[in-house]
Amino acid sequence: MQKLKLVYRETNWWWPLLYGVGGAILTAIVLLVDLYAKELFPSGWKTTLGLAQTIHSAVFTGLLTMMTFTFSTILVVLTTYSSQFSPRTLPNFIENRQVQHIFGIFIGTVTYSITMLFFMRPSLKDSVVASAVAVVVVLIAIIAFVAFVHIVSQSIRVTTLLDRLHEEGRTLIDEHVEAIEEGQYQLLPDKQTSYPFDLTAAQTGYLQAIDYELLMKSGGHVAIDVTIGSYITQGQRIGSAERENVEQGILIGPTRSAEQDFPFVIQKLSEVALRAISPGINDPNTARHAMRQIGDLFRRYTMLPDGNLLVRGEGSATVKRLAFSELLYLTFYQLRHYGEEDISVLATMLESLEIMKRNALPEHKASIDRFIPFVCSEVDWSALNEWDRQYLEQAQKTALS
């Protein structure tokens, strides 16, 4: 089931293909009506074969132009996401179901128009439904085009991307917390568990997700010793199991997936912030907003203790989780390095740490307090003017309070 969800999420041609098939089916229905049921419609609805061909030819030409514009716009958006935000954020636009539905509408209407033109032969002396349906699908395509322009104008905004990443991370945490409250998941102290049979990676790539139902289908116990999102090589030992041949529940792919990988969402947010403070873009306010979003996600995450994830079903599966202190360091160490000369970035980083402390467990609060001095460890306090020094000292004091 988890593999199907992952394929559905990452497959971008599924909906356009369905709409294309729908356009062909619509052509068959319209032809059947025009051939065998046109006497059921008023005679005033009839159009000549020549007029019907002219209408469908105009529809096809117009829709082809709209599709060309749509393709060009999508390429511009993808270039913007890759160059100004992060290459890892491309799926957040490509996997947008609204964009896929709109593109599917264009595919479906073009399929309908070209197939109708092909089947309009002299034997079809007049038409009742074909021309009317052509007008309707054009109106639908126009509405879809207007919606596409609106979606693109919203998606190109960095705040929209940050909000979507924040929502993606919040959903992952909420699902995790809900599963723990319902008893489906448990968090156990981090300790090495070993079973007789080794689990090895079937291919090189990233551990994208784990299908727990498939993994525990045989009723045995499984221990995964690498975290979801880790890069693994073919033949590498990644865990152990009570029984053989359970690797099919471990999903490995060429790229990381946010399906079960919360640190990957955090990584995308931090990469957007890093790109924003780069000299080529120089947009520290975007970086500050991204760091506040990171702080809010960690505020939810720090309510969970460290430890391995235990999932029970017919058997059990234990999966290694990244320790909070390690995830905290991996999130901010690059931001701290490249933003050390920008007082506003450092102050917002301290603000983010203060936000995540609000609901944190005591052990996580202690980790954050140890991390706060590291943020400003490379600051030359003597070189700062009075205003900058006071501002940064106050931010550090607030974070430590």
mmCIF file of C-alpha atoms in Angstrom:
data_model
loop_
_atom_site.group_PDB
_atom_site.id
_atom_site.type_symbol
_atom_site.label_atom_id
_atom_site.label_comp_id
_atom_site.label_asym_id
_atom_site.label_seq_id
_atom_site.Cartn_x
_atom_site.Cartn_y
_atom_site.Cartn_z
ATOM 1 C CA MET A 1 0.000 0.000 0.000
ATOM 2 C CA GLN A 2 2.795 2.411 0.896
ATOM 3 C CA LYS A 3 4.483 1.740 -2.444
ATOM 4 C CA LEU A 4 1.255 2.542 -4.296
ATOM 5 C CA LYS A 5 0.917 5.794 -2.353
ATOM 6 C CA LEU A 6 4.484 6.733 -3.224
ATOM 7 C CA VAL A 7 3.997 5.908 -6.910
ATOM 8 C CA TYR A 8 0.710 7.836 -6.987
ATOM 9 C CA ARG A 9 2.358 10.851 -5.388
ATOM 10 C CA GLU A 10 5.384 10.899 -7.696
ATOM 11 C CA THR A 11 3.605 9.948 -10.940
ATOM 12 C CA ASN A 12 2.877 13.171 -12.820
ATOM 13 C CA TRP A 13 1.337 11.784 -16.025
ATOM 14 C CA TRP A 14 -1.503 9.814 -14.422
ATOM 15 C CA TRP A 15 -4.225 12.473 -14.413
ATOM 16 C CA PRO A 16 -3.383 13.958 -17.859
ATOM 17 C CA LEU A 17 -3.524 10.421 -19.287
ATOM 18 C CA LEU A 18 -6.963 9.820 -17.731
ATOM 19 C CA TYR A 19 -8.271 13.089 -19.150
ATOM 20 C CA GLY A 20 -6.891 12.158 -22.578
ATOM 21 C CA VAL A 21 -8.707 8.820 -22.446
ATOM 22 C CA GLY A 22 -11.811 10.685 -21.291
ATOM 23 C CA GLY A 23 -11.591 12.922 -24.359
ATOM 24 C CA ALA A 24 -11.489 9.870 -26.638
ATOM 25 C CA ILE A 25 -14.476 8.333 -24.824
ATOM 26 C CA LEU A 26 -16.380 11.613 -25.172
ATOM 27 C CA THR A 27 -15.720 11.489 -28.931
ATOM 28 C CA ALA A 28 -17.211 7.987 -29.131
ATOM 29 C CA ILE A 29 -20.316 9.049 -27.177
ATOM 30 C CA VAL A 30 -20.863 12.145 -29.326
ATOM 31 C CA LEU A 31 -20.496 10.149 -32.554
ATOM 32 C CA LEU A 32 -22.992 7.542 -31.357
ATOM 33 C CA VAL A 33 -25.513 10.270 -30.475
ATOM 34 C CA ASP A 34 -25.059 12.024 -33.820
ATOM 35 C CA LEU A 35 -25.433 8.769 -35.757
ATOM 36 C CA TYR A 36 -28.290 7.099 -33.893
ATOM 37 C CA ALA A 37 -30.067 9.585 -31.636
ATOM 38 C CA LYS A 38 -30.002 12.957 -33.348
ATOM 39 C CA GLU A 39 -33.742 12.820 -34.061
ATOM 40 C CA LEU A 40 -34.304 13.236 -30.322
ATOM 41 C CA PHE A 41 -32.961 16.809 -30.503
ATOM 42 C CA PRO A 42 -34.666 19.870 -32.046
ATOM 43 C CA SER A 43 -33.851 20.445 -35.705
ATOM 44 C CA GLY A 44 -32.632 23.963 -34.879
ATOM 45 C CA TRP A 45 -29.635 22.445 -33.097
ATOM 46 C CA LYS A 46 -28.289 20.867 -36.265
ATOM 47 C CA THR A 47 -25.160 22.202 -37.943
ATOM 48 C CA THR A 48 -23.731 21.301 -41.335
ATOM 49 C CA LEU A 49 -20.699 19.079 -41.647
ATOM 50 C CA GLY A 50 -18.596 21.979 -42.955
ATOM 51 C CA LEU A 51 -19.504 24.245 -40.016
ATOM 52 C CA ALA A 52 -18.802 21.462 -37.517
ATOM 53 C CA GLN A 53 -15.384 20.878 -39.101
ATOM 54 C CA THR A 54 -14.634 24.612 -38.958
ATOM 55 C CA ILE A 55 -15.606 24.781 -35.272
ATOM 56 C CA HIS A 56 -13.482 21.786 -34.307
ATOM 57 C CA SER A 57 -10.539 23.024 -36.348
ATOM 58 C CA ALA A 58 -10.674 26.399 -34.575
ATOM 59 C CA VAL A 59 -11.031 24.676 -31.206
ATOM 60 C CA PHE A 60 -8.013 22.464 -31.877
ATOM 61 C CA THR A 61 -5.842 25.387 -33.005
ATOM 62 C CA GLY A 62 -6.784 27.548 -30.023
ATOM 63 C CA LEU A 63 -6.270 24.781 -27.498
ATOM 64 C CA LEU A 64 -2.900 23.900 -29.000
ATOM 65 C CA THR A 65 -1.832 27.514 -28.527
ATOM 66 C CA MET A 66 -3.034 27.457 -24.901
ATOM 67 C CA MET A 67 -1.125 24.218 -24.294
ATOM 68 C CA THR A 68 2.053 25.739 -25.727
ATOM 69 C CA PHE A 69 1.706 28.724 -23.404
ATOM 70 C CA THR A 70 1.026 26.386 -20.491
ATOM 71 C CA PHE A 71 4.141 24.319 -21.236
ATOM 72 C CA SER A 72 6.279 27.461 -21.445
ATOM 73 C CA THR A 73 4.888 28.788 -18.171
ATOM 74 C CA ILE A 74 5.513 25.483 -16.384
ATOM 75 C CA LEU A 75 9.138 25.500 -17.581
ATOM 76 C CA VAL A 76 9.581 29.070 -16.294
ATOM 77 C CA VAL A 77 8.159 28.096 -12.903
ATOM 78 C CA LEU A 78 10.374 25.005 -12.698
ATOM 79 C CA THR A 79 13.428 27.105 -13.559
ATOM 80 C CA THR A 80 12.497 29.592 -10.841
ATOM 81 C CA TYR A 81 12.007 26.849 -8.264
ATOM 82 C CA SER A 82 15.354 25.276 -9.150
ATOM 83 C CA SER A 83 17.456 28.447 -9.339
ATOM 84 C CA GLN A 84 15.937 30.678 -6.652
ATOM 85 C CA PHE A 85 14.423 28.242 -4.142
ATOM 86 C CA SER A 86 15.980 24.753 -4.228
ATOM 87 C CA PRO A 87 16.100 21.847 -6.703
ATOM 88 C CA ARG A 88 14.518 19.692 -3.979
ATOM 89 C CA THR A 89 11.391 21.869 -4.064
ATOM 90 C CA LEU A 90 10.539 21.032 -7.706
ATOM 91 C CA PRO A 91 8.169 18.179 -6.737
ATOM 92 C CA ASN A 92 6.129 20.623 -4.644
ATOM 93 C CA PHE A 93 4.994 22.224 -7.911
ATOM 94 C CA ILE A 94 5.136 19.211 -10.238
ATOM 95 C CA GLU A 95 3.047 17.076 -7.851
ATOM 96 C CA ASN A 96 0.431 19.807 -7.447
ATOM 97 C CA ARG A 97 -2.834 18.040 -8.316
ATOM 98 C CA GLN A 98 -4.508 21.284 -9.404
ATOM 99 C CA VAL A 99 -1.870 21.817 -12.095
ATOM 100 C CA GLN A 100 -2.190 18.193 -13.220
ATOM 101 C CA HIS A 101 -5.987 18.440 -13.470
ATOM 102 C CA ILE A 102 -5.777 21.649 -15.501
ATOM 103 C CA PHE A 103 -3.193 20.201 -17.832
ATOM 104 C CA GLY A 104 -5.364 17.103 -18.098
ATOM 105 C CA ILE A 105 -8.327 19.246 -19.179
ATOM 106 C CA PHE A 106 -6.220 20.661 -22.013
ATOM 107 C CA ILE A 107 -5.125 17.160 -23.045
ATOM 108 C CA GLY A 108 -8.718 15.900 -22.938
ATOM 109 C CA THR A 109 -10.149 18.772 -24.990
ATOM 110 C CA VAL A 110 -7.393 18.535 -27.616
ATOM 111 C CA THR A 111 -7.941 14.767 -27.826
ATOM 112 C CA TYR A 112 -11.670 15.321 -28.321
ATOM 113 C CA SER A 113 -11.158 17.955 -31.031
ATOM 114 C CA ILE A 114 -8.579 16.055 -33.094
ATOM 115 C CA THR A 115 -10.457 12.745 -32.922
ATOM 116 C CA MET A 116 -13.741 14.421 -33.906
ATOM 117 C CA LEU A 117 -12.023 16.028 -36.888
ATOM 118 C CA PHE A 118 -10.748 12.617 -37.934
ATOM 119 C CA PHE A 119 -14.193 10.973 -37.779
ATOM 120 C CA MET A 120 -16.135 13.763 -39.484
ATOM 121 C CA ARG A 121 -16.662 12.103 -42.858
ATOM 122 C CA PRO A 122 -19.179 12.870 -45.637
ATOM 123 C CA SER A 123 -21.317 10.022 -44.305
ATOM 124 C CA LEU A 124 -22.057 12.254 -41.308
ATOM 125 C CA LYS A 125 -24.297 14.671 -43.236
ATOM 126 C CA ASP A 126 -25.133 16.899 -40.309
ATOM 127 C CA SER A 127 -24.280 17.172 -36.656
ATOM 128 C CA VAL A 128 -26.337 17.854 -33.537
ATOM 129 C CA VAL A 129 -24.176 17.267 -30.501
ATOM 130 C CA ALA A 130 -20.572 17.519 -31.745
ATOM 131 C CA SER A 131 -20.492 21.283 -32.273
ATOM 132 C CA ALA A 132 -22.356 22.033 -29.037
ATOM 133 C CA VAL A 133 -19.977 19.811 -27.061
ATOM 134 C CA ALA A 134 -17.016 21.540 -28.730
ATOM 135 C CA VAL A 135 -18.265 24.913 -27.499
ATOM 136 C CA VAL A 136 -18.761 23.522 -23.970
ATOM 137 C CA VAL A 137 -15.274 21.991 -23.760
ATOM 138 C CA VAL A 138 -13.742 25.244 -24.989
ATOM 139 C CA LEU A 139 -15.527 27.160 -22.223
ATOM 140 C CA ILE A 140 -14.274 24.606 -19.684
ATOM 141 C CA ALA A 141 -10.728 24.945 -21.065
ATOM 142 C CA ILE A 142 -10.924 28.745 -20.787
ATOM 143 C CA ILE A 143 -11.987 28.487 -17.143
ATOM 144 C CA ALA A 144 -9.156 26.010 -16.520
ATOM 145 C CA PHE A 145 -6.696 28.370 -18.204
ATOM 146 C CA VAL A 146 -7.746 31.269 -15.967
ATOM 147 C CA ALA A 147 -7.373 28.967 -12.932
ATOM 148 C CA PHE A 148 -3.920 27.938 -14.182
ATOM 149 C CA VAL A 149 -2.779 31.558 -14.421
ATOM 150 C CA HIS A 150 -3.990 32.124 -10.851
ATOM 151 C CA ILE A 151 -2.249 28.990 -9.542
ATOM 152 C CA VAL A 152 1.029 29.898 -11.248
ATOM 153 C CA SER A 153 0.903 33.474 -9.949
ATOM 154 C CA GLN A 154 0.492 32.067 -6.433
ATOM 155 C CA SER A 155 3.022 29.236 -6.787
ATOM 156 C CA ILE A 156 5.798 31.528 -7.993
ATOM 157 C CA ARG A 157 5.673 33.380 -4.662
ATOM 158 C CA VAL A 158 8.224 32.111 -2.174
ATOM 159 C CA THR A 159 5.803 32.606 0.733
ATOM 160 C CA THR A 160 3.377 30.177 -0.918
ATOM 161 C CA LEU A 161 6.133 27.579 -1.224
ATOM 162 C CA LEU A 162 7.164 28.055 2.401
ATOM 163 C CA ASP A 163 3.564 27.722 3.560
ATOM 164 C CA ARG A 164 3.158 24.491 1.570
ATOM 165 C CA LEU A 165 6.371 23.062 3.014
ATOM 166 C CA HIS A 166 5.220 24.055 6.496
ATOM 167 C CA GLU A 167 1.876 22.346 5.912
ATOM 168 C CA GLU A 168 3.640 19.247 4.568
ATOM 169 C CA GLY A 169 5.799 19.018 7.678
ATOM 170 C CA ARG A 170 2.910 19.743 10.041
ATOM 171 C CA THR A 171 0.859 16.959 8.461
ATOM 172 C CA LEU A 172 3.704 14.469 8.928
ATOM 173 C CA ILE A 173 4.092 15.381 12.602
ATOM 174 C CA ASP A 174 0.346 15.303 13.264
ATOM 175 C CA GLU A 175 0.046 11.845 11.668
ATOM 176 C CA HIS A 176 2.981 10.674 13.756
ATOM 177 C CA VAL A 177 1.534 12.029 17.000
ATOM 178 C CA GLU A 178 -1.914 10.628 16.210
ATOM 179 C CA ALA A 179 -0.480 7.156 15.542
ATOM 180 C CA ILE A 180 1.386 7.278 18.867
ATOM 181 C CA GLU A 181 -1.735 8.371 20.767
ATOM 182 C CA GLU A 182 -3.744 5.552 19.166
ATOM 183 C CA GLY A 183 -1.093 3.011 20.122
ATOM 184 C CA GLN A 184 -0.067 2.155 16.549
ATOM 185 C CA TYR A 185 3.432 3.581 17.094
ATOM 186 C CA GLN A 186 5.679 3.566 20.141
ATOM 187 C CA LEU A 187 8.953 5.354 20.808
ATOM 188 C CA LEU A 188 11.558 3.157 22.482
ATOM 189 C CA PRO A 189 15.010 3.991 23.864
ATOM 190 C CA ASP A 190 17.700 3.859 21.205
ATOM 191 C CA LYS A 191 19.325 0.442 21.490
ATOM 192 C CA GLN A 192 20.715 -2.042 18.996
ATOM 193 C CA THR A 193 18.346 -4.912 18.141
ATOM 194 C CA SER A 194 19.600 -7.840 16.095
ATOM 195 C CA TYR A 195 17.835 -10.795 14.460
ATOM 196 C CA PRO A 196 19.255 -13.861 12.668
ATOM 197 C CA PHE A 197 18.853 -12.710 9.047
ATOM 198 C CA ASP A 198 20.503 -9.588 7.648
ATOM 199 C CA LEU A 199 18.524 -7.106 5.540
ATOM 200 C CA THR A 200 20.491 -5.736 2.595
ATOM 201 C CA ALA A 201 19.658 -2.966 0.155
ATOM 202 C CA ALA A 202 18.404 -4.233 -3.196
ATOM 203 C CA GLN A 203 19.677 -1.132 -5.010
ATOM 204 C CA THR A 204 21.595 2.086 -4.505
ATOM 205 C CA GLY A 205 19.564 5.134 -3.581
ATOM 206 C CA TYR A 206 17.665 6.783 -0.750
ATOM 207 C CA LEU A 207 15.475 4.977 1.731
ATOM 208 C CA GLN A 208 12.233 6.689 0.695
ATOM 209 C CA ALA A 209 9.669 4.964 2.911
ATOM 210 C CA ILE A 210 8.799 1.730 4.662
ATOM 211 C CA ASP A 211 5.666 -0.273 3.961
ATOM 212 C CA TYR A 212 5.059 -1.566 7.479
ATOM 213 C CA GLU A 213 2.144 -3.812 6.487
ATOM 214 C CA LEU A 214 4.218 -5.562 3.829
ATOM 215 C CA LEU A 215 7.276 -5.684 6.058
ATOM 216 C CA MET A 216 5.376 -7.431 8.872
ATOM 217 C CA LYS A 217 3.156 -9.535 6.628
ATOM 218 C CA SER A 218 4.946 -12.740 7.556
ATOM 219 C CA GLY A 219 4.382 -12.068 11.248
ATOM 220 C CA GLY A 220 8.074 -11.743 12.097
ATOM 221 C CA HIS A 221 10.090 -9.024 13.782
ATOM 222 C CA VAL A 222 12.243 -6.578 11.803
ATOM 223 C CA ALA A 223 14.800 -3.968 12.857
ATOM 224 C CA ILE A 224 15.886 -1.171 10.474
ATOM 225 C CA ASP A 225 19.234 0.294 11.558
ATOM 226 C CA VAL A 226 19.260 3.297 9.184
ATOM 227 C CA THR A 227 16.966 6.309 9.250
ATOM 228 C CA ILE A 228 14.397 7.032 6.550
ATOM 229 C CA GLY A 229 16.044 9.365 4.034
ATOM 230 C CA SER A 230 19.519 7.800 4.389
ATOM 231 C CA TYR A 231 21.609 7.183 1.285
ATOM 232 C CA ILE A 232 22.402 3.490 0.998
ATOM 233 C CA THR A 233 24.294 1.391 -1.523
ATOM 234 C CA GLN A 234 23.402 -1.919 -3.109
ATOM 235 C CA GLY A 235 24.229 -4.813 -0.812
ATOM 236 C CA GLN A 236 24.631 -2.597 2.262
ATOM 237 C CA ARG A 237 23.336 -4.052 5.517
ATOM 238 C CA ILE A 238 20.437 -1.894 6.667
ATOM 239 C CA GLY A 239 18.921 -4.067 9.394
ATOM 240 C CA SER A 240 17.966 -7.557 10.437
ATOM 241 C CA ALA A 241 14.864 -9.754 10.539
ATOM 242 C CA GLU A 242 13.569 -12.956 12.094
ATOM 243 C CA ARG A 243 12.683 -14.322 8.669
ATOM 244 C CA GLU A 244 14.118 -14.092 5.177
ATOM 245 C CA ASN A 245 12.865 -12.197 2.096
ATOM 246 C CA VAL A 246 11.152 -9.229 3.732
ATOM 247 C CA GLU A 247 13.099 -6.571 1.780
ATOM 248 C CA GLN A 248 10.115 -5.866 -0.496
ATOM 249 C CA GLY A 249 8.660 -3.659 2.255
ATOM 250 C CA ILE A 250 11.670 -1.333 2.097
ATOM 251 C CA LEU A 251 11.230 1.293 -0.630
ATOM 252 C CA ILE A 252 14.447 2.643 -2.145
ATOM 253 C CA GLY A 253 14.561 5.232 -4.917
ATOM 254 C CA PRO A 254 16.895 7.710 -6.647
ATOM 255 C CA THR A 255 15.568 10.710 -4.702
ATOM 256 C CA ARG A 256 14.315 11.390 -1.204
ATOM 257 C CA SER A 257 10.578 11.503 -0.575
ATOM 258 C CA ALA A 258 8.654 13.469 2.041
ATOM 259 C CA GLU A 259 6.087 10.674 2.408
ATOM 260 C CA GLN A 260 7.578 9.590 5.782
ATOM 261 C CA ASP A 261 10.710 11.739 5.930
ATOM 262 C CA PHE A 262 10.203 14.758 8.211
ATOM 263 C CA PRO A 263 13.911 15.782 8.162
ATOM 264 C CA PHE A 264 13.634 16.091 4.364
ATOM 265 C CA VAL A 265 10.922 18.741 4.749
ATOM 266 C CA ILE A 266 13.175 20.597 7.190
ATOM 267 C CA GLN A 267 16.043 20.300 4.710
ATOM 268 C CA LYS A 268 13.957 21.883 1.945
ATOM 269 C CA LEU A 269 13.032 24.802 4.200
ATOM 270 C CA SER A 270 16.664 25.338 5.211
ATOM 271 C CA GLU A 271 17.782 25.173 1.562
ATOM 272 C CA VAL A 272 15.286 27.886 0.616
ATOM 273 C CA ALA A 273 16.717 29.994 3.450
ATOM 274 C CA LEU A 274 20.280 29.281 2.306
ATOM 275 C CA ARG A 275 19.478 30.259 -1.276
ATOM 276 C CA ALA A 276 17.830 33.458 -0.023
ATOM 277 C CA ILE A 277 20.965 34.648 1.838
ATOM 278 C CA SER A 278 23.309 33.806 -1.034
ATOM 279 C CA PRO A 279 25.018 36.845 -2.648
ATOM 280 C CA GLY A 280 23.260 36.229 -5.956
ATOM 281 C CA ILE A 281 19.777 36.584 -4.442
ATOM 282 C CA ASN A 282 20.416 38.502 -1.185
ATOM 283 C CA ASP A 283 16.906 38.222 0.283
ATOM 284 C CA PRO A 284 17.437 37.831 4.043
ATOM 285 C CA ASN A 285 13.769 38.426 4.877
ATOM 286 C CA THR A 286 12.791 35.256 3.003
ATOM 287 C CA ALA A 287 15.439 33.377 4.975
ATOM 288 C CA ARG A 288 14.033 34.799 8.211
ATOM 289 C CA HIS A 289 10.515 33.676 7.313
ATOM 290 C CA ALA A 290 11.788 30.179 6.452
ATOM 291 C CA MET A 291 13.614 29.924 9.787
ATOM 292 C CA ARG A 292 10.464 30.914 11.665
ATOM 293 C CA GLN A 293 8.598 28.148 9.828
ATOM 294 C CA ILE A 294 11.359 25.729 10.848
ATOM 295 C CA GLY A 295 11.014 26.864 14.448
ATOM 296 C CA ASP A 296 7.271 26.250 14.444
ATOM 297 C CA LEU A 297 7.678 22.740 13.001
ATOM 298 C CA PHE A 298 10.306 21.930 15.611
ATOM 299 C CA ARG A 299 7.973 23.309 18.283
ATOM 300 C CA ARG A 300 5.649 20.416 17.447
ATOM 301 C CA TYR A 301 8.461 17.909 16.921
ATOM 302 C CA THR A 302 10.121 18.580 20.298
ATOM 303 C CA MET A 303 7.039 17.267 22.100
ATOM 304 C CA LEU A 304 8.169 13.773 21.025
ATOM 305 C CA PRO A 305 11.013 12.056 22.898
ATOM 306 C CA ASP A 306 14.072 10.644 21.173
ATOM 307 C CA GLY A 307 14.145 6.944 20.441
ATOM 308 C CA ASN A 308 13.482 4.325 17.806
ATOM 309 C CA LEU A 309 10.056 3.933 16.265
ATOM 310 C CA LEU A 310 8.250 0.673 17.060
ATOM 311 C CA VAL A 311 5.351 -0.290 14.790
ATOM 312 C CA ARG A 312 3.216 -3.294 15.747
ATOM 313 C CA GLY A 313 0.987 -5.370 13.494
ATOM 314 C CA GLU A 314 1.105 -9.063 12.655
ATOM 315 C CA GLY A 315 4.735 -8.735 13.728
ATOM 316 C CA SER A 316 6.765 -5.698 14.719
ATOM 317 C CA ALA A 317 9.164 -3.305 13.036
ATOM 318 C CA THR A 318 11.708 -1.106 14.780
ATOM 319 C CA VAL A 319 13.043 1.823 12.754
ATOM 320 C CA LYS A 320 15.932 4.073 13.724
ATOM 321 C CA ARG A 321 15.061 7.773 14.148
ATOM 322 C CA LEU A 322 17.396 10.722 13.964
ATOM 323 C CA ALA A 323 18.194 12.155 17.398
ATOM 324 C CA PHE A 324 16.815 15.651 17.953
ATOM 325 C CA SER A 325 20.224 17.179 18.717
ATOM 326 C CA GLU A 326 21.638 15.788 15.454
ATOM 327 C CA LEU A 327 18.648 17.011 13.435
ATOM 328 C CA LEU A 328 18.976 20.441 15.074
ATOM 329 C CA TYR A 329 22.636 20.686 14.060
ATOM 330 C CA LEU A 330 22.020 19.479 10.492
ATOM 331 C CA THR A 331 19.266 22.061 10.113
ATOM 332 C CA PHE A 332 21.241 25.130 11.180
ATOM 333 C CA TYR A 333 24.953 24.481 10.701
ATOM 334 C CA GLN A 334 25.018 25.743 7.099
ATOM 335 C CA LEU A 335 22.712 28.664 7.878
ATOM 336 C CA ARG A 336 24.938 29.655 10.768
ATOM 337 C CA HIS A 337 28.062 29.473 8.550
ATOM 338 C CA TYR A 338 26.755 31.475 5.583
ATOM 339 C CA GLY A 339 24.675 33.904 7.650
ATOM 340 C CA GLU A 340 27.291 34.775 10.292
ATOM 341 C CA GLU A 341 27.786 38.293 8.894
ATOM 342 C CA ASP A 342 24.069 39.161 8.799
ATOM 343 C CA ILE A 343 22.800 40.231 12.213
ATOM 344 C CA SER A 344 19.145 39.857 11.187
ATOM 345 C CA VAL A 345 19.701 36.238 10.100
ATOM 346 C CA LEU A 346 21.495 35.333 13.332
ATOM 347 C CA ALA A 347 18.836 37.026 15.438
ATOM 348 C CA THR A 348 16.045 35.192 13.616
ATOM 349 C CA MET A 349 17.918 31.921 14.042
ATOM 350 C CA LEU A 350 17.921 32.567 17.790
ATOM 351 C CA GLU A 351 14.220 33.470 17.571
ATOM 352 C CA SER A 352 13.559 30.147 15.843
ATOM 353 C CA LEU A 353 15.344 28.322 18.657
ATOM 354 C CA GLU A 354 13.243 30.199 21.204
ATOM 355 C CA ILE A 355 10.053 29.195 19.360
ATOM 356 C CA MET A 356 10.948 25.508 19.379
ATOM 357 C CA LYS A 357 11.640 25.596 23.130
ATOM 358 C CA ARG A 358 8.071 26.615 24.018
ATOM 359 C CA ASN A 359 6.584 23.094 24.059
ATOM 360 C CA ALA A 360 9.808 21.105 24.176
ATOM 361 C CA LEU A 361 10.516 18.236 26.528
ATOM 362 C CA PRO A 362 13.180 18.987 29.178
ATOM 363 C CA GLU A 363 15.877 16.971 27.402
ATOM 364 C CA HIS A 364 15.226 18.842 24.152
ATOM 365 C CA LYS A 365 15.267 22.207 25.943
ATOM 366 C CA ALA A 366 18.688 21.300 27.305
ATOM 367 C CA SER A 367 19.919 20.474 23.774
ATOM 368 C CA ILE A 368 18.614 23.796 22.458
ATOM 369 C CA ASP A 369 20.262 25.726 25.309
ATOM 370 C CA ARG A 370 23.571 24.037 24.484
ATOM 371 C CA PHE A 371 23.121 24.882 20.808
ATOM 372 C CA ILE A 372 22.321 28.610 21.256
ATOM 373 C CA PRO A 373 25.938 29.690 22.004
ATOM 374 C CA PHE A 374 27.060 27.769 18.884
ATOM 375 C CA VAL A 375 24.917 30.043 16.683
ATOM 376 C CA CYS A 376 26.932 33.131 17.641
ATOM 377 C CA SER A 377 30.283 31.397 18.210
ATOM 378 C CA GLU A 378 31.879 32.940 15.091
ATOM 379 C CA VAL A 379 30.621 36.474 15.733
ATOM 380 C CA ASP A 380 33.324 39.059 16.342
ATOM 381 C CA TRP A 381 31.553 40.942 19.095
ATOM 382 C CA SER A 382 34.274 43.596 19.325
ATOM 383 C CA ALA A 383 33.779 44.533 15.674
ATOM 384 C CA LEU A 384 30.028 45.100 16.061
ATOM 385 C CA ASN A 385 28.654 48.562 16.604
ATOM 386 C CA GLU A 386 26.644 49.232 19.727
ATOM 387 C CA TRP A 387 23.215 48.837 18.119
ATOM 388 C CA ASP A 388 24.006 45.512 16.468
ATOM 389 C CA ARG A 389 25.640 44.147 19.613
ATOM 390 C CA GLN A 390 22.708 45.094 21.834
ATOM 391 C CA TYR A 391 20.199 43.651 19.366
ATOM 392 C CA LEU A 392 22.029 40.331 19.055
ATOM 393 C CA GLU A 393 22.711 40.088 22.797
ATOM 394 C CA GLN A 394 19.017 40.656 23.520
ATOM 395 C CA ALA A 395 18.044 37.956 21.002
ATOM 396 C CA GLN A 396 20.475 35.520 22.602
ATOM 397 C CA LYS A 397 19.229 36.380 26.092
ATOM 398 C CA THR A 398 15.603 35.865 25.030
ATOM 399 C CA ALA A 399 16.436 32.490 23.475
ATOM 400 C CA LEU A 400 18.187 31.335 26.635
ATOM 401 C CA SER A 401 15.429 32.510 28.990
#
